[in-house]
């Protein structure tokens, strides 16, 4: 295990870019969609069940909207349901979702050292832009890339290779920060150094993440030096 000091020195010599996932990695946002599901159905007088939550978990918006309409007989179109959900989520992202501790300090540290920074996310621009602005980190990224631009999810290396190309660096010169198994797997396939970041929503996958990522951290203070605490 590297000490904080040694690892930071390695970054300067071995890596030219850091690529970050957004949800669950840089920001504490994994609660949002369960809240949207709950509030959306509760406002319509429908009890939220574990069965419904599990059914829509991991679905794309369109699939989840179609499923919800079919299950409850709503009259809105798929597009209308999706926009309602996005509007509810956007409020949370703009007003309540915050960065994980020391994430901003670490991003600033990388920028100060000349390490390029990128976002590789499955999120929606409608949500990403307000959360970056409200947390004051919108100017700390050299590239923002979406899985929708490559047409494949994070199990595949495409989004990470695409982001590296946007940053103008080779895959071997990148480190990737992710909180989920698919993200670590995809970044490993891209030939990048992987750092798994603890998030409560992916706690059940911790053993897998610790085994398959090059490094596992519980807190960004582990990346910015001991003076930031633990």
mmCIF file of C-alpha atoms in Angstrom:
data_model
loop_
_atom_site.group_PDB
_atom_site.id
_atom_site.type_symbol
_atom_site.label_atom_id
_atom_site.label_comp_id
_atom_site.label_asym_id
_atom_site.label_seq_id
_atom_site.Cartn_x
_atom_site.Cartn_y
_atom_site.Cartn_z
ATOM 1 C CA UNK A 1 0.000 0.000 0.000
ATOM 2 C CA UNK A 2 1.415 3.381 -0.967
ATOM 3 C CA UNK A 3 1.543 6.156 1.566
ATOM 4 C CA UNK A 4 -0.440 9.272 0.668
ATOM 5 C CA UNK A 5 2.766 11.151 -0.144
ATOM 6 C CA UNK A 6 4.213 8.427 -2.357
ATOM 7 C CA UNK A 7 0.970 7.885 -4.198
ATOM 8 C CA UNK A 8 0.645 11.571 -4.956
ATOM 9 C CA UNK A 9 4.190 11.633 -6.286
ATOM 10 C CA UNK A 10 3.346 8.606 -8.474
ATOM 11 C CA UNK A 11 0.424 10.522 -9.946
ATOM 12 C CA UNK A 12 2.729 13.282 -11.058
ATOM 13 C CA UNK A 13 5.116 10.882 -12.777
ATOM 14 C CA UNK A 14 2.785 8.175 -14.099
ATOM 15 C CA UNK A 15 -0.543 9.848 -14.864
ATOM 16 C CA UNK A 16 -1.444 12.794 -17.034
ATOM 17 C CA UNK A 17 -5.210 12.631 -16.543
ATOM 18 C CA UNK A 18 -7.836 11.671 -13.996
ATOM 19 C CA UNK A 19 -11.286 10.578 -15.177
ATOM 20 C CA UNK A 20 -14.159 10.676 -12.689
ATOM 21 C CA UNK A 21 -17.587 9.156 -12.561
ATOM 22 C CA UNK A 22 -20.119 11.599 -11.119
ATOM 23 C CA UNK A 23 -22.961 9.934 -9.196
ATOM 24 C CA UNK A 24 -21.793 8.034 -6.137
ATOM 25 C CA UNK A 25 -18.158 8.926 -6.818
ATOM 26 C CA UNK A 26 -17.831 12.711 -6.706
ATOM 27 C CA UNK A 27 -21.308 13.508 -5.403
ATOM 28 C CA UNK A 28 -23.665 11.977 -2.836
ATOM 29 C CA UNK A 29 -26.615 11.559 -5.174
ATOM 30 C CA UNK A 30 -27.613 7.913 -5.108
ATOM 31 C CA UNK A 31 -30.589 8.690 -2.875
ATOM 32 C CA UNK A 32 -32.159 10.938 -5.504
ATOM 33 C CA UNK A 33 -33.846 8.364 -7.719
ATOM 34 C CA UNK A 34 -35.396 6.466 -4.834
ATOM 35 C CA UNK A 35 -36.726 9.803 -3.583
ATOM 36 C CA UNK A 36 -38.078 10.627 -7.053
ATOM 37 C CA UNK A 37 -39.799 7.219 -7.267
ATOM 38 C CA UNK A 38 -41.280 7.651 -3.809
ATOM 39 C CA UNK A 39 -42.455 11.242 -4.262
ATOM 40 C CA UNK A 40 -43.780 10.611 -7.783
ATOM 41 C CA UNK A 41 -45.993 7.704 -6.694
ATOM 42 C CA UNK A 42 -46.946 9.166 -3.318
ATOM 43 C CA UNK A 43 -48.235 12.335 -4.994
ATOM 44 C CA UNK A 44 -50.559 10.055 -6.986
ATOM 45 C CA UNK A 45 -51.763 8.198 -3.910
ATOM 46 C CA UNK A 46 -49.809 5.039 -4.696
ATOM 47 C CA UNK A 47 -47.765 3.148 -2.134
ATOM 48 C CA UNK A 48 -44.159 2.558 -3.130
ATOM 49 C CA UNK A 49 -43.205 -1.115 -2.948
ATOM 50 C CA UNK A 50 -39.837 -2.835 -2.908
ATOM 51 C CA UNK A 51 -41.023 -4.789 -5.930
ATOM 52 C CA UNK A 52 -41.453 -1.617 -7.985
ATOM 53 C CA UNK A 53 -38.164 -0.127 -6.793
ATOM 54 C CA UNK A 54 -36.264 -3.273 -7.746
ATOM 55 C CA UNK A 55 -38.078 -3.535 -11.074
ATOM 56 C CA UNK A 56 -37.068 -0.059 -12.275
ATOM 57 C CA UNK A 57 -33.578 -0.093 -10.749
ATOM 58 C CA UNK A 58 -31.053 -0.051 -13.565
ATOM 59 C CA UNK A 59 -33.647 0.573 -16.287
ATOM 60 C CA UNK A 60 -33.104 3.366 -18.782
ATOM 61 C CA UNK A 61 -35.581 6.245 -18.497
ATOM 62 C CA UNK A 62 -37.722 5.148 -21.412
ATOM 63 C CA UNK A 63 -38.000 1.548 -20.207
ATOM 64 C CA UNK A 64 -38.816 2.649 -16.660
ATOM 65 C CA UNK A 65 -41.451 5.100 -17.913
ATOM 66 C CA UNK A 66 -43.105 2.462 -20.092
ATOM 67 C CA UNK A 67 -43.083 -0.006 -17.206
ATOM 68 C CA UNK A 68 -44.572 2.568 -14.815
ATOM 69 C CA UNK A 69 -47.315 3.570 -17.253
ATOM 70 C CA UNK A 70 -48.246 -0.061 -17.924
ATOM 71 C CA UNK A 71 -48.211 -0.998 -14.246
ATOM 72 C CA UNK A 72 -50.286 1.904 -12.925
ATOM 73 C CA UNK A 73 -52.291 2.968 -15.966
ATOM 74 C CA UNK A 74 -51.066 6.559 -16.047
ATOM 75 C CA UNK A 75 -52.362 8.738 -18.885
ATOM 76 C CA UNK A 76 -49.145 10.695 -19.448
ATOM 77 C CA UNK A 77 -46.895 9.797 -22.352
ATOM 78 C CA UNK A 78 -43.471 8.253 -21.892
ATOM 79 C CA UNK A 79 -41.885 11.625 -22.694
ATOM 80 C CA UNK A 80 -44.070 13.421 -20.146
ATOM 81 C CA UNK A 81 -43.238 10.939 -17.389
ATOM 82 C CA UNK A 82 -39.527 11.229 -18.111
ATOM 83 C CA UNK A 83 -39.664 15.030 -17.984
ATOM 84 C CA UNK A 84 -41.527 14.936 -14.663
ATOM 85 C CA UNK A 85 -38.828 12.684 -13.225
ATOM 86 C CA UNK A 86 -36.031 14.843 -14.594
ATOM 87 C CA UNK A 87 -37.577 18.003 -13.171
ATOM 88 C CA UNK A 88 -37.902 16.393 -9.739
ATOM 89 C CA UNK A 89 -34.322 15.143 -9.866
ATOM 90 C CA UNK A 90 -32.987 18.463 -11.146
ATOM 91 C CA UNK A 91 -34.360 20.241 -8.085
ATOM 92 C CA UNK A 92 -32.423 17.848 -5.845
ATOM 93 C CA UNK A 93 -29.259 18.132 -7.932
ATOM 94 C CA UNK A 94 -29.402 21.920 -7.938
ATOM 95 C CA UNK A 95 -30.335 22.487 -4.295
ATOM 96 C CA UNK A 96 -29.478 19.459 -2.153
ATOM 97 C CA UNK A 97 -26.864 17.190 -3.765
ATOM 98 C CA UNK A 98 -23.379 17.904 -2.486
ATOM 99 C CA UNK A 99 -19.842 16.813 -3.281
ATOM 100 C CA UNK A 100 -18.287 14.073 -1.229
ATOM 101 C CA UNK A 101 -15.833 15.328 1.410
ATOM 102 C CA UNK A 102 -12.580 16.676 -0.044
ATOM 103 C CA UNK A 103 -13.609 15.946 -3.632
ATOM 104 C CA UNK A 104 -13.255 19.610 -4.553
ATOM 105 C CA UNK A 105 -9.894 19.883 -2.826
ATOM 106 C CA UNK A 106 -8.626 16.887 -4.741
ATOM 107 C CA UNK A 107 -9.883 18.200 -8.072
ATOM 108 C CA UNK A 108 -8.179 21.517 -7.390
ATOM 109 C CA UNK A 109 -4.984 19.733 -6.352
ATOM 110 C CA UNK A 110 -4.894 17.848 -9.665
ATOM 111 C CA UNK A 111 -5.522 21.014 -11.637
ATOM 112 C CA UNK A 112 -2.760 22.823 -9.776
ATOM 113 C CA UNK A 113 -0.350 20.005 -10.623
ATOM 114 C CA UNK A 114 -1.250 20.089 -14.313
ATOM 115 C CA UNK A 115 -3.131 16.781 -14.334
ATOM 116 C CA UNK A 116 -6.034 16.941 -16.784
ATOM 117 C CA UNK A 117 -9.456 16.110 -15.373
ATOM 118 C CA UNK A 118 -12.484 14.629 -17.102
ATOM 119 C CA UNK A 119 -15.974 13.425 -16.284
ATOM 120 C CA UNK A 120 -17.264 10.166 -17.737
ATOM 121 C CA UNK A 121 -20.887 9.801 -16.701
ATOM 122 C CA UNK A 122 -24.151 8.077 -17.444
ATOM 123 C CA UNK A 123 -25.964 11.084 -16.026
ATOM 124 C CA UNK A 124 -28.053 13.563 -18.006
ATOM 125 C CA UNK A 125 -26.699 17.026 -18.958
ATOM 126 C CA UNK A 126 -29.940 18.470 -17.559
ATOM 127 C CA UNK A 127 -28.834 17.216 -14.125
ATOM 128 C CA UNK A 128 -25.068 17.458 -14.403
ATOM 129 C CA UNK A 129 -24.804 21.153 -15.233
ATOM 130 C CA UNK A 130 -26.705 22.496 -12.189
ATOM 131 C CA UNK A 131 -24.930 20.199 -9.716
ATOM 132 C CA UNK A 132 -21.496 21.250 -10.966
ATOM 133 C CA UNK A 133 -22.472 24.914 -10.786
ATOM 134 C CA UNK A 134 -24.050 24.711 -7.342
ATOM 135 C CA UNK A 135 -20.958 22.976 -5.965
ATOM 136 C CA UNK A 136 -18.515 25.362 -7.635
ATOM 137 C CA UNK A 137 -16.600 22.770 -9.664
ATOM 138 C CA UNK A 138 -17.855 23.461 -13.181
ATOM 139 C CA UNK A 139 -14.517 25.043 -14.124
ATOM 140 C CA UNK A 140 -12.434 22.138 -12.830
ATOM 141 C CA UNK A 141 -12.944 19.742 -15.758
ATOM 142 C CA UNK A 142 -11.209 19.733 -19.121
ATOM 143 C CA UNK A 143 -13.779 17.397 -20.677
ATOM 144 C CA UNK A 144 -17.275 16.165 -19.830
ATOM 145 C CA UNK A 145 -18.366 13.002 -21.623
ATOM 146 C CA UNK A 146 -21.575 10.960 -21.533
ATOM 147 C CA UNK A 147 -22.228 7.276 -22.176
ATOM 148 C CA UNK A 148 -24.984 8.405 -24.550
ATOM 149 C CA UNK A 149 -22.215 9.749 -26.809
ATOM 150 C CA UNK A 150 -20.676 6.302 -27.254
ATOM 151 C CA UNK A 151 -23.854 4.212 -27.152
ATOM 152 C CA UNK A 152 -22.535 1.712 -24.599
ATOM 153 C CA UNK A 153 -22.764 1.458 -20.831
ATOM 154 C CA UNK A 154 -19.874 1.401 -18.408
ATOM 155 C CA UNK A 155 -19.280 -2.338 -18.618
ATOM 156 C CA UNK A 156 -17.492 -1.474 -21.857
ATOM 157 C CA UNK A 157 -14.289 0.584 -22.194
ATOM 158 C CA UNK A 158 -15.733 2.954 -24.823
ATOM 159 C CA UNK A 159 -16.677 5.865 -22.541
ATOM 160 C CA UNK A 160 -13.238 5.877 -20.896
ATOM 161 C CA UNK A 161 -11.360 5.656 -24.182
ATOM 162 C CA UNK A 162 -13.570 8.423 -25.582
ATOM 163 C CA UNK A 163 -12.826 10.657 -22.578
ATOM 164 C CA UNK A 164 -9.086 9.994 -22.801
ATOM 165 C CA UNK A 165 -9.161 10.982 -26.461
ATOM 166 C CA UNK A 166 -10.982 14.198 -25.571
ATOM 167 C CA UNK A 167 -8.301 14.916 -22.971
ATOM 168 C CA UNK A 168 -5.545 14.190 -25.474
ATOM 169 C CA UNK A 169 -3.846 11.452 -23.446
ATOM 170 C CA UNK A 170 -3.153 7.740 -23.858
ATOM 171 C CA UNK A 171 -5.268 5.245 -21.860
ATOM 172 C CA UNK A 172 -2.198 4.125 -19.917
ATOM 173 C CA UNK A 173 -1.736 7.708 -18.729
ATOM 174 C CA UNK A 174 -5.187 7.828 -17.092
ATOM 175 C CA UNK A 175 -6.528 6.905 -13.701
ATOM 176 C CA UNK A 176 -10.265 6.380 -13.312
ATOM 177 C CA UNK A 177 -12.400 6.899 -10.212
ATOM 178 C CA UNK A 178 -15.600 4.829 -10.024
ATOM 179 C CA UNK A 179 -17.963 3.557 -7.337
ATOM 180 C CA UNK A 180 -19.589 0.622 -9.171
ATOM 181 C CA UNK A 181 -18.373 -2.712 -10.474
ATOM 182 C CA UNK A 182 -19.352 -1.989 -14.079
ATOM 183 C CA UNK A 183 -17.273 1.186 -14.044
ATOM 184 C CA UNK A 184 -14.194 -0.503 -12.632
ATOM 185 C CA UNK A 185 -14.561 -3.369 -15.121
ATOM 186 C CA UNK A 186 -14.919 -1.001 -18.082
ATOM 187 C CA UNK A 187 -11.973 1.152 -17.042
ATOM 188 C CA UNK A 188 -9.829 -1.949 -16.497
ATOM 189 C CA UNK A 189 -10.692 -3.082 -20.021
ATOM 190 C CA UNK A 190 -9.560 0.343 -21.244
ATOM 191 C CA UNK A 191 -6.133 -0.311 -19.720
ATOM 192 C CA UNK A 192 -6.382 2.450 -17.137
ATOM 193 C CA UNK A 193 -5.379 2.615 -13.469
ATOM 194 C CA UNK A 194 -8.567 2.192 -11.436
ATOM 195 C CA UNK A 195 -9.532 3.661 -8.075
ATOM 196 C CA UNK A 196 -12.744 2.394 -6.485
ATOM 197 C CA UNK A 197 -14.491 4.940 -4.260
ATOM 198 C CA UNK A 198 -16.710 3.840 -1.387
ATOM 199 C CA UNK A 199 -20.382 4.703 -1.621
ATOM 200 C CA UNK A 200 -23.121 3.396 0.629
ATOM 201 C CA UNK A 201 -25.224 2.360 -2.371
ATOM 202 C CA UNK A 202 -22.474 0.022 -3.610
ATOM 203 C CA UNK A 203 -21.328 -1.196 -0.196
ATOM 204 C CA UNK A 204 -22.451 -4.750 -0.998
ATOM 205 C CA UNK A 205 -19.910 -4.786 -3.859
ATOM 206 C CA UNK A 206 -16.988 -3.671 -1.715
ATOM 207 C CA UNK A 207 -15.170 -7.023 -1.748
ATOM 208 C CA UNK A 208 -15.348 -7.160 -5.547
ATOM 209 C CA UNK A 209 -14.216 -3.561 -5.895
ATOM 210 C CA UNK A 210 -11.279 -4.015 -3.523
ATOM 211 C CA UNK A 211 -10.177 -7.104 -5.449
ATOM 212 C CA UNK A 212 -10.563 -5.731 -8.974
ATOM 213 C CA UNK A 213 -9.571 -2.077 -8.639
ATOM 214 C CA UNK A 214 -5.935 -1.042 -8.382
ATOM 215 C CA UNK A 215 -6.761 1.014 -5.294
ATOM 216 C CA UNK A 216 -9.780 1.354 -2.993
ATOM 217 C CA UNK A 217 -10.507 4.500 -1.005
ATOM 218 C CA UNK A 218 -13.175 5.303 1.527
ATOM 219 C CA UNK A 219 -12.585 9.030 1.439
ATOM 220 C CA UNK A 220 -10.940 11.534 -0.919
ATOM 221 C CA UNK A 221 -8.732 12.683 1.944
ATOM 222 C CA UNK A 222 -6.721 9.546 1.187
ATOM 223 C CA UNK A 223 -5.810 11.124 -2.147
ATOM 224 C CA UNK A 224 -4.981 14.675 -1.064
ATOM 225 C CA UNK A 225 -2.585 14.022 1.787
ATOM 226 C CA UNK A 226 -2.690 13.283 5.467
ATOM 227 C CA UNK A 227 -3.096 16.945 6.398
ATOM 228 C CA UNK A 228 -6.733 16.748 5.282
ATOM 229 C CA UNK A 229 -7.592 14.204 7.934
ATOM 230 C CA UNK A 230 -9.347 10.849 7.562
#
